[in-house]
Every structure is written in structure tokens, then in C-alpha cells.
Short mmCIF file of N, CA and C in Angstrom, two decimals:
data_model
loop_
_atom_site.label_atom_id
_atom_site.label_comp_id
_atom_site.label_asym_id
_atom_site.label_seq_id
_atom_site.Cartn_x
_atom_site.Cartn_y
_atom_site.Cartn_z
N UNK A 1 0.77 -1.55 0.12
CA UNK A 1 0.07 -0.21 -0.10
C UNK A 1 0.94 0.98 -0.05
N UNK A 2 0.35 2.13 -0.64
CA UNK A 2 1.45 3.48 -0.65
C UNK A 2 1.59 4.72 0.19
N UNK A 3 0.40 4.34 0.37
CA UNK A 3 -0.38 5.50 1.44
C UNK A 3 0.73 5.36 2.85
N UNK A 4 0.78 3.48 3.00
CA UNK A 4 1.43 3.41 4.32
C UNK A 4 2.85 3.35 4.29
N UNK A 5 3.43 3.28 3.11
CA UNK A 5 4.58 3.56 2.56
C UNK A 5 4.89 5.32 3.21
N UNK A 6 4.04 6.25 2.38
CA UNK A 6 4.07 7.22 2.92
C UNK A 6 3.88 7.64 4.27
N UNK A 7 3.62 7.11 5.23
CA UNK A 7 2.86 7.57 6.96
C UNK A 7 3.86 7.06 7.37
N UNK A 8 4.48 5.75 7.36
CA UNK A 8 5.85 5.18 7.69
C UNK A 8 7.37 5.83 7.33
N UNK A 9 7.01 6.90 5.99
CA UNK A 9 8.36 7.70 5.91
C UNK A 9 8.02 8.66 6.79
N UNK A 10 7.19 9.19 6.63
CA UNK A 10 6.23 10.29 7.76
C UNK A 10 7.22 9.99 9.65
N UNK A 11 7.11 8.56 9.89
CA UNK A 11 7.13 8.09 10.35
C UNK A 11 8.69 8.02 11.30
N UNK A 12 9.00 7.65 10.37
CA UNK A 12 10.93 7.97 9.99
C UNK A 12 11.44 9.27 10.65
N UNK A 13 10.44 10.25 10.11
CA UNK A 13 10.96 11.71 10.47
C UNK A 13 10.93 11.59 11.90
N UNK A 14 9.80 11.40 12.31
CA UNK A 14 9.72 11.58 13.71
C UNK A 14 10.85 10.72 14.58
N UNK A 15 10.82 9.34 14.23
CA UNK A 15 12.02 8.52 15.06
C UNK A 15 13.68 9.20 14.85
N UNK A 16 13.59 9.98 13.10
CA UNK A 16 14.92 10.34 13.60
C UNK A 16 14.98 11.50 14.61
N UNK A 17 14.35 12.52 15.44
CA UNK A 17 13.93 13.02 15.81
C UNK A 17 14.16 12.61 17.75
N UNK A 18 13.78 11.74 17.32
CA UNK A 18 13.96 10.73 18.81
C UNK A 18 15.36 10.09 18.82
N UNK A 19 15.73 9.90 17.68
CA UNK A 19 17.20 8.94 17.81
C UNK A 19 18.46 10.47 17.84
N UNK A 20 18.01 11.48 17.95
CA UNK A 20 18.92 12.28 18.45
C UNK A 20 19.14 12.89 20.33
N UNK A 21 17.87 11.84 20.58
CA UNK A 21 18.11 11.39 22.36
C UNK A 21 18.28 9.81 22.57
N UNK A 22 18.66 9.20 21.63
CA UNK A 22 19.43 8.03 21.74
C UNK A 22 17.76 7.00 21.78
N UNK A 23 16.86 7.54 21.27
CA UNK A 23 15.84 6.74 21.87
C UNK A 23 14.77 6.21 20.45
N UNK A 24 14.19 4.76 20.54
CA UNK A 24 14.38 3.94 18.99
C UNK A 24 12.40 4.22 19.30
N UNK A 25 12.09 4.13 17.74
CA UNK A 25 10.53 4.48 17.87
C UNK A 25 10.06 2.66 16.37
N UNK A 26 8.92 2.82 17.23
CA UNK A 26 8.70 1.25 16.09
C UNK A 26 7.10 1.49 16.51
N UNK A 27 6.92 1.46 14.79
CA UNK A 27 5.72 1.67 14.25
C UNK A 27 4.56 0.68 13.92
N UNK A 28 3.93 0.07 14.40
CA UNK A 28 3.29 -1.11 13.84
C UNK A 28 2.78 -0.48 12.17
N UNK A 29 2.12 -1.62 11.40
CA UNK A 29 1.17 -1.33 10.34
C UNK A 29 0.06 -1.19 10.90
N UNK A 30 -0.56 -1.79 12.00
CA UNK A 30 -2.19 -1.34 12.33
C UNK A 30 -2.16 -0.01 12.95
N UNK A 31 -0.69 1.18 13.73
CA UNK A 31 -0.72 2.00 13.83
C UNK A 31 -0.45 3.09 12.56
N UNK A 32 0.03 2.41 11.54
CA UNK A 32 -0.07 3.12 10.59
C UNK A 32 -1.55 3.55 9.43
N UNK A 33 -1.92 2.31 9.51
CA UNK A 33 -3.20 2.51 9.12
C UNK A 33 -4.02 3.47 10.02
N UNK A 34 -4.22 3.34 11.19
CA UNK A 34 -4.96 4.53 12.09
C UNK A 34 -4.37 5.85 11.37
N UNK A 35 -3.09 6.03 11.49
CA UNK A 35 -2.90 7.52 11.30
C UNK A 35 -3.66 8.46 9.80
N UNK A 36 -3.29 7.20 8.67
CA UNK A 36 -3.59 7.61 7.67
C UNK A 36 -5.78 7.42 7.80
N UNK A 37 -6.33 7.04 8.46
CA UNK A 37 -7.74 6.69 8.47
C UNK A 37 -8.06 7.98 9.32
N UNK A 38 -7.01 8.31 9.83
CA UNK A 38 -7.42 9.76 10.58
C UNK A 38 -7.04 10.94 10.10
N UNK A 39 -6.22 10.91 9.38
CA UNK A 39 -5.54 12.27 8.62
C UNK A 39 -5.28 12.28 7.10
N UNK A 40 -5.77 11.30 6.28
CA UNK A 40 -5.62 11.68 5.21
C UNK A 40 -6.87 11.26 4.43
N UNK A 41 -7.95 12.14 3.90
CA UNK A 41 -8.87 12.16 3.44
C UNK A 41 -9.09 12.85 1.81
N UNK A 42 -7.80 13.69 1.18
CA UNK A 42 -7.97 13.99 -0.33
C UNK A 42 -6.79 13.93 -0.71
N UNK A 43 -6.62 13.38 -1.81
CA UNK A 43 -5.26 12.99 -2.78
C UNK A 43 -4.69 14.54 -2.77
N UNK A 44 -5.54 15.30 -2.85
CA UNK A 44 -4.89 16.48 -3.49
C UNK A 44 -3.88 17.24 -2.70
N UNK A 45 -4.24 16.97 -1.71
CA UNK A 45 -3.34 17.90 -0.15
C UNK A 45 -2.13 17.04 -0.35
N UNK A 46 -2.03 15.66 -0.96
CA UNK A 46 -0.68 14.98 -0.35
C UNK A 46 -0.19 14.66 0.30
N UNK A 47 1.62 14.35 0.99
CA UNK A 47 1.57 14.02 2.44
C UNK A 47 1.22 15.04 3.43
N UNK A 48 0.53 16.24 3.45
CA UNK A 48 0.56 17.40 4.51
C UNK A 48 -0.52 16.87 5.80
N UNK A 49 -1.59 16.20 5.61
CA UNK A 49 -2.41 16.11 6.48
C UNK A 49 -1.35 14.75 7.14
N UNK A 50 -0.98 13.87 6.90
CA UNK A 50 -0.40 12.60 7.54
C UNK A 50 0.69 13.47 8.22
N UNK A 51 1.76 14.57 7.75
CA UNK A 51 2.47 15.13 8.66
C UNK A 51 2.18 15.75 9.26
N UNK A 52 1.23 16.77 9.45
CA UNK A 52 0.38 17.34 10.25
C UNK A 52 -0.14 16.96 11.61
N UNK A 53 -0.95 15.92 11.26
CA UNK A 53 -1.36 14.89 12.32
C UNK A 53 -0.83 14.25 12.88
N UNK A 54 0.71 13.84 12.70
CA UNK A 54 2.03 13.10 13.19
C UNK A 54 2.37 14.39 14.42
N UNK A 55 2.66 15.44 13.87
CA UNK A 55 3.04 16.23 14.21
C UNK A 55 1.32 16.49 16.09
N UNK A 56 0.30 16.97 15.28
CA UNK A 56 -0.06 17.31 16.27
C UNK A 56 -0.21 16.51 17.31
N UNK A 57 -0.47 15.04 16.94
CA UNK A 57 -0.85 13.75 18.00
C UNK A 57 0.08 13.20 18.42
N UNK A 58 1.33 12.63 17.69
CA UNK A 58 2.10 11.97 18.07
C UNK A 58 3.70 12.69 18.77
N UNK A 59 3.92 13.20 17.86
CA UNK A 59 4.88 14.14 18.10
C UNK A 59 4.72 15.19 19.43
N UNK A 60 3.64 15.62 19.66
CA UNK A 60 2.94 16.62 21.31
C UNK A 60 3.32 15.33 21.95
N UNK A 61 2.54 14.47 22.04
CA UNK A 61 2.54 13.57 23.02
C UNK A 61 4.05 12.76 23.53
N UNK A 62 4.86 12.70 22.88
CA UNK A 62 6.03 12.13 22.76
C UNK A 62 6.96 13.47 23.88
N UNK A 63 6.33 14.74 23.09
CA UNK A 63 7.02 15.41 23.82
C UNK A 63 6.43 15.28 24.99
N UNK A 64 5.43 15.44 25.55
CA UNK A 64 5.55 15.79 26.65
C UNK A 64 5.99 14.95 27.85
N UNK A 65 6.12 13.09 27.31
CA UNK A 65 6.41 11.88 27.76
C UNK A 65 7.82 13.07 28.26
N UNK A 66 8.85 13.26 27.46
CA UNK A 66 10.08 13.46 26.70
C UNK A 66 10.81 14.76 28.13
N UNK A 67 9.70 15.51 28.33
CA UNK A 67 9.49 16.42 29.49
C UNK A 67 9.22 15.54 30.92
N UNK A 68 8.34 15.00 31.11
CA UNK A 68 8.40 14.57 32.17
C UNK A 68 9.33 13.30 32.43
N UNK A 69 10.13 13.39 31.87
CA UNK A 69 11.26 12.40 31.78
C UNK A 69 10.97 10.54 32.01
N UNK A 70 9.89 10.55 31.18
CA UNK A 70 9.34 8.78 31.51
C UNK A 70 9.79 8.00 30.72
N UNK A 71 10.54 8.59 29.73
CA UNK A 71 11.45 7.87 28.53
C UNK A 71 12.94 7.81 29.07
N UNK A 72 13.58 6.52 29.07
CA UNK A 72 14.93 6.65 29.66
C UNK A 72 15.84 6.59 27.99
N UNK A 73 17.27 7.27 28.32
CA UNK A 73 17.71 6.90 26.65
C UNK A 73 17.59 5.16 26.23
N UNK A 74 17.92 5.02 25.21
CA UNK A 74 18.03 3.40 25.21
C UNK A 74 17.19 2.94 25.22
N UNK A 75 16.12 3.44 25.18
CA UNK A 75 14.75 3.45 24.91
C UNK A 75 14.42 2.77 23.79
N UNK A 76 13.01 2.36 23.58
CA UNK A 76 12.23 2.18 22.56
C UNK A 76 10.38 2.33 22.69
N UNK A 77 9.98 3.01 21.82
CA UNK A 77 8.61 3.62 21.96
C UNK A 77 8.50 2.78 20.93
N UNK A 78 7.09 2.23 21.33
CA UNK A 78 5.90 1.08 20.62
C UNK A 78 5.04 1.78 20.25
N UNK A 79 4.07 2.30 19.14
CA UNK A 79 3.34 2.84 18.59
C UNK A 79 2.10 1.84 17.87
N UNK A 80 1.35 2.03 18.66
CA UNK A 80 0.53 0.71 18.01
C UNK A 80 -1.10 1.02 17.95
N UNK A 81 -1.79 0.52 17.38
CA UNK A 81 -3.57 0.74 17.35
C UNK A 81 -3.95 -0.21 18.64
N UNK A 82 -4.84 0.93 19.17
CA UNK A 82 -5.44 0.09 20.62
C UNK A 82 -6.61 -0.34 20.22
N UNK A 83 -6.44 -1.05 21.00
CA UNK A 83 -7.89 -2.37 20.29
C UNK A 83 -9.23 -1.87 20.20
N UNK A 84 -9.62 -2.01 19.37
CA UNK A 84 -10.77 -1.64 18.40
C UNK A 84 -10.25 -0.82 17.49
N UNK A 85 -8.89 -0.55 17.12
CA UNK A 85 -8.62 0.61 16.54
C UNK A 85 -8.55 2.11 16.35
N UNK A 86 -8.76 2.68 17.74
CA UNK A 86 -10.25 3.79 18.13
C UNK A 86 -8.63 4.99 18.31
N UNK A 87 -7.46 4.34 18.79
CA UNK A 87 -6.89 5.38 18.89
C UNK A 87 -5.40 4.35 19.15
N UNK A 88 -4.62 5.00 19.41
CA UNK A 88 -3.21 4.52 19.86
C UNK A 88 -2.55 4.43 21.13
N UNK A 89 -1.60 3.43 21.04
CA UNK A 89 -1.26 3.13 22.48
C UNK A 89 0.01 2.88 22.37
#
């Protein structure tokens, strides 16, 4: 699925930002599908809605977790779709 590849690329950008803090990020296909279902609604907008959604939802939440120091260096953050596919966990 091409859109999932786009979502994975955008998620890899988020992962590269975490890597600066020696933290890895792993996102499941189910999580990427959820991101697409919430962000991508019109093909003419390209990947911008995906990137914006990730910034507003994923990066913002990860930032809060980092500020509260709930993630240690050399950790891996795993993102998956919650049961029922209604949120990310």
C-alpha cells in the first residue's frame, strides 16, 4: 500500500528526531493504518495532512512524555493501534 509507505516515511522522520536523544521508535502497520484513517482524506493535499496529524498527535504526546522524563535513553517507544483501532497506544 503506497499510502502506508508515505505514513512510514513520515513516522521515520519522527523517529529520527527521537534518535537524537538515543530513543528508538517502532510503529506497527496497524498504527500507520490508524494514522492514515485519521489524517488522509483528500489526495490533492498530498502528504501534508499526514505530517500535520503526526505533529499534532504523536510528536506532541511524545514531547510531553520526554518533558516528564518518562522515557530513558536507549529505550524503544512502540506505537500500535489500541484495541478496536480507535486510538494509538
